[in-house]
Tab-separated table of N, CA and C in Angstrom:
chain	number	residue	atom	x	y	z
A	267	UNK	N	14.575	141.380	-52.981
A	267	UNK	CA	14.551	141.070	-54.068
A	267	UNK	C	13.468	141.016	-55.142
A	268	UNK	N	13.012	139.904	-56.481
A	268	UNK	CA	11.624	140.687	-58.096
A	268	UNK	C	10.667	140.936	-57.886
A	269	UNK	N	10.466	140.211	-56.861
A	269	UNK	CA	9.125	139.505	-56.750
A	269	UNK	C	8.318	138.723	-57.091
A	270	UNK	N	7.741	137.965	-56.446
A	270	UNK	CA	6.570	137.159	-57.803
A	270	UNK	C	5.690	138.056	-58.895
A	271	UNK	N	5.595	138.417	-59.485
A	271	UNK	CA	5.681	138.238	-60.638
A	271	UNK	C	6.069	138.582	-62.107
A	272	UNK	N	7.758	138.480	-61.037
A	272	UNK	CA	9.043	137.808	-61.774
A	272	UNK	C	8.842	136.295	-62.194
A	273	UNK	N	8.036	135.851	-61.863
A	273	UNK	CA	7.988	134.797	-62.258
A	273	UNK	C	6.403	133.946	-62.926
A	274	UNK	N	5.945	134.855	-63.421
A	274	UNK	CA	4.398	134.576	-63.990
A	274	UNK	C	4.793	133.640	-65.357
A	275	UNK	N	5.964	134.376	-66.550
A	275	UNK	CA	5.990	134.284	-67.494
A	275	UNK	C	6.709	132.968	-66.937
A	276	UNK	N	5.989	132.001	-67.544
A	276	UNK	CA	6.656	130.117	-67.862
A	276	UNK	C	7.838	129.992	-69.064
A	277	UNK	N	7.195	130.635	-70.072
A	277	UNK	CA	7.745	130.595	-71.874
A	277	UNK	C	7.609	132.409	-72.131
A	278	UNK	N	8.439	133.040	-73.004
A	278	UNK	CA	9.427	133.946	-73.064
A	278	UNK	C	9.266	135.359	-71.701
A	279	UNK	N	9.874	134.702	-70.977
A	279	UNK	CA	10.490	136.237	-69.930
A	279	UNK	C	11.660	136.882	-70.170
A	280	UNK	N	12.519	136.155	-70.584
A	280	UNK	CA	13.513	136.534	-70.563
A	280	UNK	C	14.251	135.770	-69.666
A	281	UNK	N	15.803	136.049	-69.434
A	281	UNK	CA	16.674	135.662	-68.674
A	281	UNK	C	15.819	135.399	-67.508
A	282	UNK	N	16.558	136.872	-67.085
A	282	UNK	CA	15.413	136.325	-65.650
A	282	UNK	C	14.293	135.618	-64.773
A	283	UNK	N	13.605	135.666	-65.513
A	283	UNK	CA	12.082	134.904	-64.955
A	283	UNK	C	12.946	133.885	-65.142
A	284	UNK	N	12.998	133.659	-66.271
A	284	UNK	CA	13.676	132.347	-66.030
A	284	UNK	C	15.068	131.836	-64.707
A	285	UNK	N	16.412	132.574	-65.018
A	285	UNK	CA	16.941	132.530	-63.841
A	285	UNK	C	16.085	132.079	-62.567
A	286	UNK	N	15.081	132.843	-62.138
A	286	UNK	CA	14.350	132.873	-61.065
A	286	UNK	C	13.887	132.173	-61.218
A	287	UNK	N	13.344	132.040	-62.187
A	287	UNK	CA	12.232	130.328	-62.062
A	287	UNK	C	12.788	129.184	-61.372
A	288	UNK	N	14.148	128.635	-61.769
A	288	UNK	CA	14.894	127.973	-62.518
A	288	UNK	C	16.170	127.786	-60.250
A	289	UNK	N	16.179	128.841	-59.941
A	289	UNK	CA	16.776	128.980	-58.239
A	289	UNK	C	15.534	128.741	-57.834
A	290	UNK	N	13.844	128.855	-57.439
A	290	UNK	CA	13.323	128.628	-56.791
A	290	UNK	C	12.539	127.628	-56.864
A	291	UNK	N	12.936	126.592	-57.750
A	291	UNK	CA	12.278	125.012	-58.005
A	291	UNK	C	13.732	124.677	-57.065
A	292	UNK	N	14.711	124.697	-58.034
A	292	UNK	CA	16.638	124.326	-57.151
A	292	UNK	C	16.911	124.277	-55.816
A	293	UNK	N	15.746	125.379	-55.451
A	293	UNK	CA	17.066	125.294	-53.582
A	293	UNK	C	15.531	125.694	-53.033
A	294	UNK	N	14.139	125.016	-53.559
A	294	UNK	CA	13.087	124.818	-52.470
A	294	UNK	C	12.989	123.026	-52.789
A	295	UNK	N	13.438	122.239	-53.719
A	295	UNK	CA	13.420	120.458	-53.651
A	295	UNK	C	15.232	120.423	-52.929
A	296	UNK	N	15.853	121.014	-53.294
A	296	UNK	CA	16.844	120.993	-52.220
A	296	UNK	C	16.722	121.396	-50.954
A	297	UNK	N	16.236	121.715	-50.352
A	297	UNK	CA	15.901	122.120	-48.835
A	297	UNK	C	14.761	121.212	-48.295
A	298	UNK	N	13.521	120.707	-49.071
A	298	UNK	CA	12.942	119.912	-49.275
A	298	UNK	C	13.767	118.538	-48.691
A	299	UNK	N	14.744	118.455	-49.696
A	299	UNK	CA	15.701	116.970	-49.403
A	299	UNK	C	16.758	117.027	-48.930
A	300	UNK	N	17.160	118.423	-47.489
A	300	UNK	CA	17.702	117.982	-47.370
A	300	UNK	C	17.775	118.906	-45.331
A	301	UNK	N	16.281	118.507	-45.703
A	301	UNK	CA	16.202	118.992	-44.426
A	301	UNK	C	14.702	118.708	-44.113
A	302	UNK	N	13.610	118.970	-44.696
A	302	UNK	CA	12.176	117.906	-44.542
A	302	UNK	C	12.330	116.346	-44.426
A	303	UNK	N	13.031	115.166	-45.446
A	303	UNK	CA	12.677	114.452	-46.214
A	303	UNK	C	13.823	113.043	-44.550
A	304	UNK	N	14.721	114.099	-44.350
A	304	UNK	CA	15.655	112.985	-43.484
A	304	UNK	C	13.979	113.146	-41.969
A	305	UNK	N	13.444	114.403	-41.307
A	305	UNK	CA	12.781	114.314	-39.829
A	305	UNK	C	11.382	114.005	-40.842
A	306	UNK	N	10.744	113.189	-41.733
A	306	UNK	CA	9.934	112.169	-42.007
A	306	UNK	C	10.597	110.788	-42.683
A	307	UNK	N	11.521	110.167	-43.197
A	307	UNK	CA	11.504	109.447	-43.377
A	307	UNK	C	13.117	108.999	-42.223
A	308	UNK	N	13.061	107.605	-41.991
A	308	UNK	CA	14.466	107.432	-42.110
A	308	UNK	C	15.567	107.053	-43.068
A	309	UNK	N	17.031	108.543	-42.970
A	309	UNK	CA	17.424	107.688	-44.086
A	309	UNK	C	19.088	107.906	-43.818
A	310	UNK	N	19.154	106.319	-44.745
A	310	UNK	CA	20.804	106.449	-44.266
A	310	UNK	C	22.339	106.884	-44.996
A	311	UNK	N	23.051	107.864	-44.074
A	311	UNK	CA	23.845	108.699	-44.302
A	311	UNK	C	24.747	107.393	-45.379
A	312	UNK	N	25.428	107.727	-46.694
A	312	UNK	CA	26.021	107.213	-47.643
A	312	UNK	C	27.336	107.087	-47.035
A	313	UNK	N	27.884	108.456	-46.560
A	313	UNK	CA	28.968	108.858	-46.381
A	313	UNK	C	29.828	108.385	-45.134
A	314	UNK	N	31.140	107.875	-45.339
A	314	UNK	CA	32.211	107.998	-44.186
A	314	UNK	C	32.166	109.626	-43.171
A	315	UNK	N	31.521	110.293	-43.002
A	315	UNK	CA	31.703	111.246	-42.040
A	315	UNK	C	30.943	112.218	-42.189
A	316	UNK	N	30.040	112.682	-41.192
A	316	UNK	CA	28.952	113.866	-40.886
A	316	UNK	C	29.720	115.002	-42.303
A	317	UNK	N	28.629	115.050	-43.111
A	317	UNK	CA	29.013	116.617	-43.996
A	317	UNK	C	28.556	117.982	-42.740
A	318	UNK	N	30.088	119.182	-42.804
A	318	UNK	CA	29.851	120.414	-42.736
A	318	UNK	C	28.564	121.414	-42.946
A	319	UNK	N	28.256	121.966	-41.747
A	319	UNK	CA	26.963	123.218	-42.478
A	319	UNK	C	27.383	123.950	-43.241
A	320	UNK	N	29.184	124.857	-43.255
A	320	UNK	CA	29.466	125.944	-44.149
A	320	UNK	C	29.677	125.263	-46.061
A	321	UNK	N	29.537	123.279	-45.821
A	321	UNK	CA	30.255	122.956	-46.577
A	321	UNK	C	28.901	122.751	-48.029
A	322	UNK	N	27.817	122.921	-46.503
A	322	UNK	CA	26.230	122.746	-47.280
A	322	UNK	C	25.907	124.137	-48.515
A	323	UNK	N	26.368	125.011	-47.610
A	323	UNK	CA	25.460	126.103	-47.887
A	323	UNK	C	26.753	126.718	-48.839
A	324	UNK	N	27.924	126.730	-49.241
A	324	UNK	CA	29.101	126.447	-50.370
A	324	UNK	C	28.173	125.847	-51.387
A	325	UNK	N	28.835	124.705	-51.458
A	325	UNK	CA	28.036	123.846	-52.683
A	325	UNK	C	26.587	124.592	-53.135
A	326	UNK	N	25.196	124.792	-52.445
A	326	UNK	CA	24.239	125.043	-52.818
A	326	UNK	C	24.867	127.308	-53.205
A	327	UNK	N	25.790	127.960	-53.005
A	327	UNK	CA	26.317	128.896	-53.010
A	327	UNK	C	26.082	128.650	-54.696
A	328	UNK	N	27.526	127.722	-54.899
A	328	UNK	CA	28.506	127.733	-55.918
A	328	UNK	C	27.624	127.240	-57.269
A	329	UNK	N	26.028	127.018	-57.103
A	329	UNK	CA	24.453	126.567	-57.982
A	329	UNK	C	24.684	127.536	-58.698
A	330	UNK	N	24.880	128.973	-58.139
A	330	UNK	CA	24.498	129.907	-59.257
A	330	UNK	C	24.608	129.371	-60.532
A	331	UNK	N	25.917	129.476	-60.416
A	331	UNK	CA	26.699	129.650	-61.973
A	331	UNK	C	25.731	128.936	-63.103
A	332	UNK	N	25.811	128.200	-62.105
A	332	UNK	CA	25.002	126.587	-63.960
A	332	UNK	C	24.346	126.730	-63.542
A	333	UNK	N	23.002	127.177	-62.916
A	333	UNK	CA	21.859	127.627	-62.393
A	333	UNK	C	21.990	128.791	-64.331
A	334	UNK	N	22.811	129.649	-63.556
A	334	UNK	CA	22.934	131.094	-64.830
A	334	UNK	C	23.062	130.485	-66.104
A	335	UNK	N	23.572	129.698	-66.396
A	335	UNK	CA	24.149	129.089	-67.632
A	335	UNK	C	22.942	128.547	-67.819
A	336	UNK	N	21.937	127.883	-67.516
A	336	UNK	CA	21.591	126.738	-68.073
A	336	UNK	C	19.475	128.167	-67.679
A	337	UNK	N	19.615	128.775	-67.255
A	337	UNK	CA	18.586	129.884	-67.423
A	337	UNK	C	19.234	130.505	-69.121
A	338	UNK	N	20.447	130.825	-69.534
A	338	UNK	CA	20.721	131.307	-70.926
A	338	UNK	C	20.593	130.632	-71.483
A	339	UNK	N	20.283	128.870	-72.267
A	339	UNK	CA	20.510	127.842	-72.872
A	339	UNK	C	19.268	127.933	-73.067
A	340	UNK	N	18.365	128.283	-72.496
A	340	UNK	CA	16.789	128.103	-72.061
A	340	UNK	C	16.067	129.720	-72.881
A	341	UNK	N	17.225	130.713	-72.336
A	341	UNK	CA	16.233	132.307	-73.435
A	341	UNK	C	17.218	132.490	-75.037
A	342	UNK	N	18.538	130.842	-75.768
A	342	UNK	CA	18.877	131.191	-76.590
A	342	UNK	C	17.712	129.706	-77.261
A	343	UNK	N	17.159	128.946	-76.274
A	343	UNK	CA	16.173	127.989	-77.073
A	343	UNK	C	14.875	128.454	-76.769
A	344	UNK	N	14.857	129.491	-76.338
A	344	UNK	CA	13.750	129.768	-76.910
A	344	UNK	C	13.228	131.017	-78.183
A	345	UNK	N	14.379	131.350	-78.154
A	345	UNK	CA	14.335	132.367	-79.300
A	345	UNK	C	14.613	131.706	-80.564
A	346	UNK	N	15.557	131.390	-80.639
A	346	UNK	CA	15.655	129.722	-81.432
A	346	UNK	C	14.534	129.749	-82.431
A	347	UNK	N	13.166	129.184	-81.067
A	347	UNK	CA	12.708	129.242	-81.464
A	347	UNK	C	10.987	129.751	-81.946
A	348	UNK	N	11.562	131.432	-81.736
A	348	UNK	CA	10.924	132.503	-82.068
A	348	UNK	C	11.198	132.474	-84.276
A	349	UNK	N	12.571	132.315	-84.241
A	349	UNK	CA	12.888	132.465	-85.208
A	349	UNK	C	13.088	130.880	-86.779
A	350	UNK	N	11.987	130.136	-86.042
A	350	UNK	CA	12.004	128.767	-86.533
A	350	UNK	C	13.548	128.702	-87.349
A	351	UNK	N	14.361	128.227	-86.019
A	351	UNK	CA	15.216	127.315	-86.151
A	351	UNK	C	15.700	125.866	-86.011
A	352	UNK	N	14.179	125.674	-84.691
A	352	UNK	CA	15.034	124.313	-84.502
A	352	UNK	C	13.392	123.190	-84.620
A	353	UNK	N	13.773	122.228	-84.988
A	353	UNK	CA	12.726	121.241	-85.584
A	353	UNK	C	12.705	119.930	-84.797
A	354	UNK	N	10.788	120.047	-84.206
A	354	UNK	CA	10.557	119.075	-84.166
A	354	UNK	C	9.803	118.100	-84.999
A	355	UNK	N	10.448	116.624	-84.895
A	355	UNK	CA	10.412	115.644	-85.153
A	355	UNK	C	8.924	114.216	-84.582
A	356	UNK	N	7.621	114.580	-85.914
A	356	UNK	CA	6.882	113.261	-84.774
A	356	UNK	C	6.867	112.472	-85.590
A	357	UNK	N	7.082	112.445	-86.788
A	357	UNK	CA	7.584	110.828	-87.473
A	357	UNK	C	8.882	110.304	-87.875
A	358	UNK	N	9.388	109.234	-88.331
A	358	UNK	CA	10.471	108.510	-88.573
A	358	UNK	C	11.490	109.714	-89.153
A	359	UNK	N	12.423	109.183	-88.675
A	359	UNK	CA	13.579	109.765	-89.583
A	359	UNK	C	14.383	109.273	-90.387
A	360	UNK	N	13.802	108.981	-91.544
A	360	UNK	CA	14.481	108.335	-92.914
A	360	UNK	C	14.999	108.832	-93.471
A	361	UNK	N	16.093	110.666	-93.911
A	361	UNK	CA	16.947	110.578	-94.277
A	361	UNK	C	17.874	110.817	-93.955
A	362	UNK	N	19.245	110.337	-94.664
A	362	UNK	CA	20.529	110.692	-94.340
A	362	UNK	C	19.875	112.310	-93.840
A	363	UNK	N	20.130	112.684	-93.877
A	363	UNK	CA	19.614	113.851	-93.700
A	363	UNK	C	19.709	114.400	-92.161
A	364	UNK	N	18.179	113.944	-91.542
A	364	UNK	CA	17.847	113.558	-90.843
A	364	UNK	C	18.428	112.828	-89.652
A	365	UNK	N	19.224	112.027	-89.887
A	365	UNK	CA	19.712	110.803	-89.244
A	365	UNK	C	20.622	111.468	-89.162
A	366	UNK	N	21.819	111.757	-89.583
A	366	UNK	CA	23.222	113.482	-89.655
A	366	UNK	C	22.390	114.575	-88.107
A	367	UNK	N	20.643	115.164	-88.390
A	367	UNK	CA	20.582	116.253	-87.966
A	367	UNK	C	20.803	115.679	-86.512
A	368	UNK	N	19.386	114.188	-86.018
A	368	UNK	CA	19.233	114.041	-84.243
A	368	UNK	C	21.193	113.852	-84.291
A	369	UNK	N	21.364	113.117	-84.806
A	369	UNK	CA	23.323	112.885	-84.257
A	369	UNK	C	23.658	114.130	-83.644
A	370	UNK	N	23.872	115.409	-84.080
A	370	UNK	CA	25.050	116.828	-83.949
A	370	UNK	C	23.531	117.302	-82.745
A	371	UNK	N	22.116	116.785	-82.584
A	371	UNK	CA	21.804	117.005	-82.025
A	371	UNK	C	22.153	116.608	-80.173
A	372	UNK	N	22.096	115.652	-80.658
A	372	UNK	CA	22.272	114.393	-79.219
A	372	UNK	C	23.962	114.677	-78.865
A	373	UNK	N	25.229	115.350	-79.902
A	373	UNK	CA	26.111	115.349	-79.898
A	373	UNK	C	26.119	117.046	-79.001
A	374	UNK	N	25.983	117.701	-79.590
A	374	UNK	CA	25.921	118.953	-79.079
A	374	UNK	C	24.956	118.980	-77.378
A	375	UNK	N	23.723	118.509	-76.928
A	375	UNK	CA	23.477	118.243	-75.747
A	375	UNK	C	24.469	117.331	-74.417
A	376	UNK	N	25.207	116.383	-75.084
A	376	UNK	CA	26.038	115.531	-74.272
A	376	UNK	C	26.833	116.466	-73.884
A	377	UNK	N	27.418	117.667	-75.208
A	377	UNK	CA	28.353	118.060	-74.557
A	377	UNK	C	28.434	119.134	-74.145
A	378	UNK	N	26.929	119.925	-73.561
A	378	UNK	CA	26.129	120.416	-73.496
A	378	UNK	C	26.655	119.897	-71.813
A	379	UNK	N	25.710	118.964	-71.340
A	379	UNK	CA	25.667	118.304	-70.256
A	379	UNK	C	26.792	118.407	-70.139
A	380	UNK	N	28.407	117.906	-70.066
A	380	UNK	CA	28.654	117.713	-69.151
A	380	UNK	C	29.901	118.409	-68.947
A	381	UNK	N	30.248	119.770	-69.564
A	381	UNK	CA	29.772	121.201	-70.148
A	381	UNK	C	30.254	121.898	-68.600
């Protein structure tokens, strides 16, 4: 494994630290929900039949791709911020250009979320 030093930067570390941080968080929380929560609390199964263990492992493996995409998006956003291409609004949006920009951001985020 790459080691704990790879997890140090929360911002500006590039793809691999972002990917390692996402994987660590996603899989630790997933493991807690899958194994620890049912041991501590009574959990009612909503599925008609029990999932096979290899299906859980397969789903966990298939999550690597979307996590890599998310890490890539984080790196792109960081680069855009460094170059001054992002805008933060702290007040009301009261121009046509501002409204169109907000609509574009919502559409892009919705598309990226659904892709």
